Short mmCIF file of C-alpha atoms in Angstrom, two decimals:
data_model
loop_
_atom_site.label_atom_id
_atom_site.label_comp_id
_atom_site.label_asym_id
_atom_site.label_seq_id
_atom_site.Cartn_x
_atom_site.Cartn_y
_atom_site.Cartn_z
CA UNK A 29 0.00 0.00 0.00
CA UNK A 30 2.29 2.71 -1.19
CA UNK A 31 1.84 6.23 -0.78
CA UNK A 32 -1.20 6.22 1.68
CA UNK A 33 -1.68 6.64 5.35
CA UNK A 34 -1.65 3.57 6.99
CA UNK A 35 -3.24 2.23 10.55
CA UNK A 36 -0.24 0.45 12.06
CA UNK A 37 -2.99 -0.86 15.03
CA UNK A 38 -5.48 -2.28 12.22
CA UNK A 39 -3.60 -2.82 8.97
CA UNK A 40 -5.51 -0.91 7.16
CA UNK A 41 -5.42 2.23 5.05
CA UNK A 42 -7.34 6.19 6.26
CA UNK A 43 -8.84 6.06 2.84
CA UNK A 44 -8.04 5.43 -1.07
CA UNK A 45 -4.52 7.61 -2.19
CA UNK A 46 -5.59 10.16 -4.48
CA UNK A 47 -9.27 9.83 -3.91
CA UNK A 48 -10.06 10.31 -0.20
CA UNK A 49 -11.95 13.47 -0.39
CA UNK A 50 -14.23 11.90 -2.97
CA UNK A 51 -14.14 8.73 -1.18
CA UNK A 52 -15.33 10.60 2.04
CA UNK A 53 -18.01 13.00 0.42
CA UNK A 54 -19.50 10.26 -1.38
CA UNK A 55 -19.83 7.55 1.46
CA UNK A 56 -20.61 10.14 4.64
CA UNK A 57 -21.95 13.29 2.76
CA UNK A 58 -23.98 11.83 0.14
CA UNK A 59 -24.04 9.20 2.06
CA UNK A 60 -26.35 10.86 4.63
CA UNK A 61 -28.03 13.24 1.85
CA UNK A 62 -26.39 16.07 3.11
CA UNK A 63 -27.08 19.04 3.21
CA UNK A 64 -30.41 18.24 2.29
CA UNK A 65 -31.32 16.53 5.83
CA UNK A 66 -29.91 19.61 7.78
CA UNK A 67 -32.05 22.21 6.01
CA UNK A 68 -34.52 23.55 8.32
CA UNK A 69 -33.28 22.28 11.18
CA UNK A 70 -32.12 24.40 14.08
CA UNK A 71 -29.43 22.07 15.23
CA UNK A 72 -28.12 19.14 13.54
CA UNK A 73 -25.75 16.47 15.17
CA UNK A 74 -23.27 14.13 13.75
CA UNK A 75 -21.71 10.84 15.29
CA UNK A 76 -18.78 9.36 13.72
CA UNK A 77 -16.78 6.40 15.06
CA UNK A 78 -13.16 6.82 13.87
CA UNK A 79 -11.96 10.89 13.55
CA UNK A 80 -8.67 9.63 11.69
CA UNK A 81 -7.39 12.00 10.37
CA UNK A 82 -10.22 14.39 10.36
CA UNK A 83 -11.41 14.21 6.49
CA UNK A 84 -14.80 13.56 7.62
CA UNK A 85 -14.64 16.74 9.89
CA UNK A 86 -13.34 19.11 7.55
CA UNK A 87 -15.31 17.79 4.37
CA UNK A 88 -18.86 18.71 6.83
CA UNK A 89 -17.40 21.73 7.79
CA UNK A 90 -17.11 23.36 4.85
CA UNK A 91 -19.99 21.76 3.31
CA UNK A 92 -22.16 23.06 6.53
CA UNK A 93 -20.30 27.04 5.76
CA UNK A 94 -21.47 26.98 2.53
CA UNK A 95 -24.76 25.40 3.47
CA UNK A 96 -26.50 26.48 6.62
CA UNK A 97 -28.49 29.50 7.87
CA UNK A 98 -27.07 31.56 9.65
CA UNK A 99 -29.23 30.40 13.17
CA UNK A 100 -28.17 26.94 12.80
CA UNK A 101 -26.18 24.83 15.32
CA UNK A 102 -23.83 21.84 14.38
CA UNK A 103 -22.83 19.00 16.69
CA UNK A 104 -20.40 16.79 15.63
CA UNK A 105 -19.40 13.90 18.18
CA UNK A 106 -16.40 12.25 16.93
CA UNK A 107 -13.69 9.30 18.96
CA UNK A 108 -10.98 8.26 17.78
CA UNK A 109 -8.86 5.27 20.36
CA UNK A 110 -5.62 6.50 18.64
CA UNK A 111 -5.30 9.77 18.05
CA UNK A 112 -2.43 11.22 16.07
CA UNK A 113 -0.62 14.26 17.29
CA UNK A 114 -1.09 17.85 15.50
CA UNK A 115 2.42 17.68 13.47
CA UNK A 116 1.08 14.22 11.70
CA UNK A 117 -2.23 15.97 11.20
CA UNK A 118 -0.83 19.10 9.67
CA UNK A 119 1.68 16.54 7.33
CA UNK A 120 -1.53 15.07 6.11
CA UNK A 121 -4.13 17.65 5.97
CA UNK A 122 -2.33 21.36 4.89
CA UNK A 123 -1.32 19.88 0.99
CA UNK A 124 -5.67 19.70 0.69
CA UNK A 125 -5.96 23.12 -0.98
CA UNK A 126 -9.88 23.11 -0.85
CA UNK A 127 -9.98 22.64 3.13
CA UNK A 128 -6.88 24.93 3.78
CA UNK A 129 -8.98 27.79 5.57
CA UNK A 130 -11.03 24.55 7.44
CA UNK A 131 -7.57 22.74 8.41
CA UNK A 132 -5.82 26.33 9.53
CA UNK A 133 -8.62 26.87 12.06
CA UNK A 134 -8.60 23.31 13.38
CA UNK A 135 -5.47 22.85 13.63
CA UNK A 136 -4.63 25.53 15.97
CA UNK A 137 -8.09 24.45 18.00
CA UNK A 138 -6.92 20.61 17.93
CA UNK A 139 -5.72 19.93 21.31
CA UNK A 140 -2.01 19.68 21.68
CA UNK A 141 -2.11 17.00 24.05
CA UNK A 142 -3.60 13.60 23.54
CA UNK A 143 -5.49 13.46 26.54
CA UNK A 144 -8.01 10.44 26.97
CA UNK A 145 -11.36 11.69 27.45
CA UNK A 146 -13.76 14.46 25.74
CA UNK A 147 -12.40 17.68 24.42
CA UNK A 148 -15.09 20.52 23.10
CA UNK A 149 -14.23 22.57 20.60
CA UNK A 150 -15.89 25.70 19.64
CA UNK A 151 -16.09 26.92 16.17
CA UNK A 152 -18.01 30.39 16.57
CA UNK A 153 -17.39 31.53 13.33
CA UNK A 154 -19.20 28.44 11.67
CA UNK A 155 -21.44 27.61 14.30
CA UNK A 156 -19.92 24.31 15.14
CA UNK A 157 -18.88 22.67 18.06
CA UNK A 158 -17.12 19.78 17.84
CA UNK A 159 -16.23 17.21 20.44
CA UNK A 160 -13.41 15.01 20.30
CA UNK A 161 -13.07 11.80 22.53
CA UNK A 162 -9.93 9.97 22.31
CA UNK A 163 -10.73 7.01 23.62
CA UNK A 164 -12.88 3.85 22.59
CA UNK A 165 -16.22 4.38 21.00
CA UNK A 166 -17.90 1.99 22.64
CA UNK A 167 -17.41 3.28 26.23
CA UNK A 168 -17.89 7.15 24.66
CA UNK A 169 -21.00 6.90 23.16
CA UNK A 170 -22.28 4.30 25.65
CA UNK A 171 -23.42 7.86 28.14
CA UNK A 172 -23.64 10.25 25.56
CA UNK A 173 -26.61 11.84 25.74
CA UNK A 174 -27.47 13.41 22.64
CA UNK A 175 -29.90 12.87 19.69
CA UNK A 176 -27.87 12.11 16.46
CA UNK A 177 -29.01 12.76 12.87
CA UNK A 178 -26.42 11.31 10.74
CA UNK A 179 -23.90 8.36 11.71
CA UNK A 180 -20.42 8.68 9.75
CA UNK A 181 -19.62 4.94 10.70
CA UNK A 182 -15.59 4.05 10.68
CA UNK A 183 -14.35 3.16 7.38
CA UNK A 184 -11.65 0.61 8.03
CA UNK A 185 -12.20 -3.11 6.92
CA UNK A 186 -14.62 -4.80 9.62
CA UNK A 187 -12.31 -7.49 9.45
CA UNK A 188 -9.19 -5.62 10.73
CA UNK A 189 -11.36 -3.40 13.07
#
């Protein structure tokens, strides 16, 4: 598997080299007809099993900025058991010219130290608030209290996962 990211924990590649912001709009975006199912809604939340590398994230963010009125809230609820550390994100992530502007603003909001447990970030300008939880998604979602729209379920082989 040359020239892609690669789990070391599951064997298993982020997504397809070349193709992974296609890959992720069509499967979680599309996927979920979206932004069709957050129109008229005042908030709209989002569970995803697996951050990664943050694709998903950034892909909804910028499709929710170009999307949503301006009174509308989005929550999106991500884990992620093995988080990788803000220099392997910003290797990965700052080449993508379309989510540069997304990927600045995360980047320097991504915590700088992987800390098990739940970390809330706010996103004023966009109306977002994400929260992270490194740790297993199991156990995280288990007490989360929330009503979720849209699942963005973890793309690695079920298999190796």
């Amino acid at each position: 598997m040359e020239n892609c990211l690669n789990s070391i924990e599951f064997d298993d590649i982020y997504f397809q080299p070349n193709h992974g912001l296609e890959e992720k709009k069509y499967v979680f975006l599309q996927g979920n007809d979206l932004p069709q199912n957050w129109d008229n809604k005042s908030e709209f939340t989002i569970a995803e099993t697996g951050f990664g590398v943050g694709l998903n994230f950034l892909n909804t963010l910028k499709l929710w900025h170009e999307t949503h009125e301006k009174n509308q809230q989005l929550h999106y609820f991500s884990c992620e058991l093995f988080p990788l550390d803000i220099q392997q994100l910003d290797d990965i992530l700052s080449p993508i010219e379309t989510l540069k502007p997304f990927t600045k603003i995360f980047l320097d909001k991504y915590p700088q130290i992987k800390t098990y447990g739940f970390h809330r970030i706010r996103f004023e300008e966009f109306n977002c608030t994400l929260t992270l939880i490194f740790g297993d998604c199991v156990d995280a979602f288990e007490n989360l209290d929330a009503k979720i729209d849209a699942w963005f379920l973890d793309g690695f082989a079920p298999n190796k996962n």
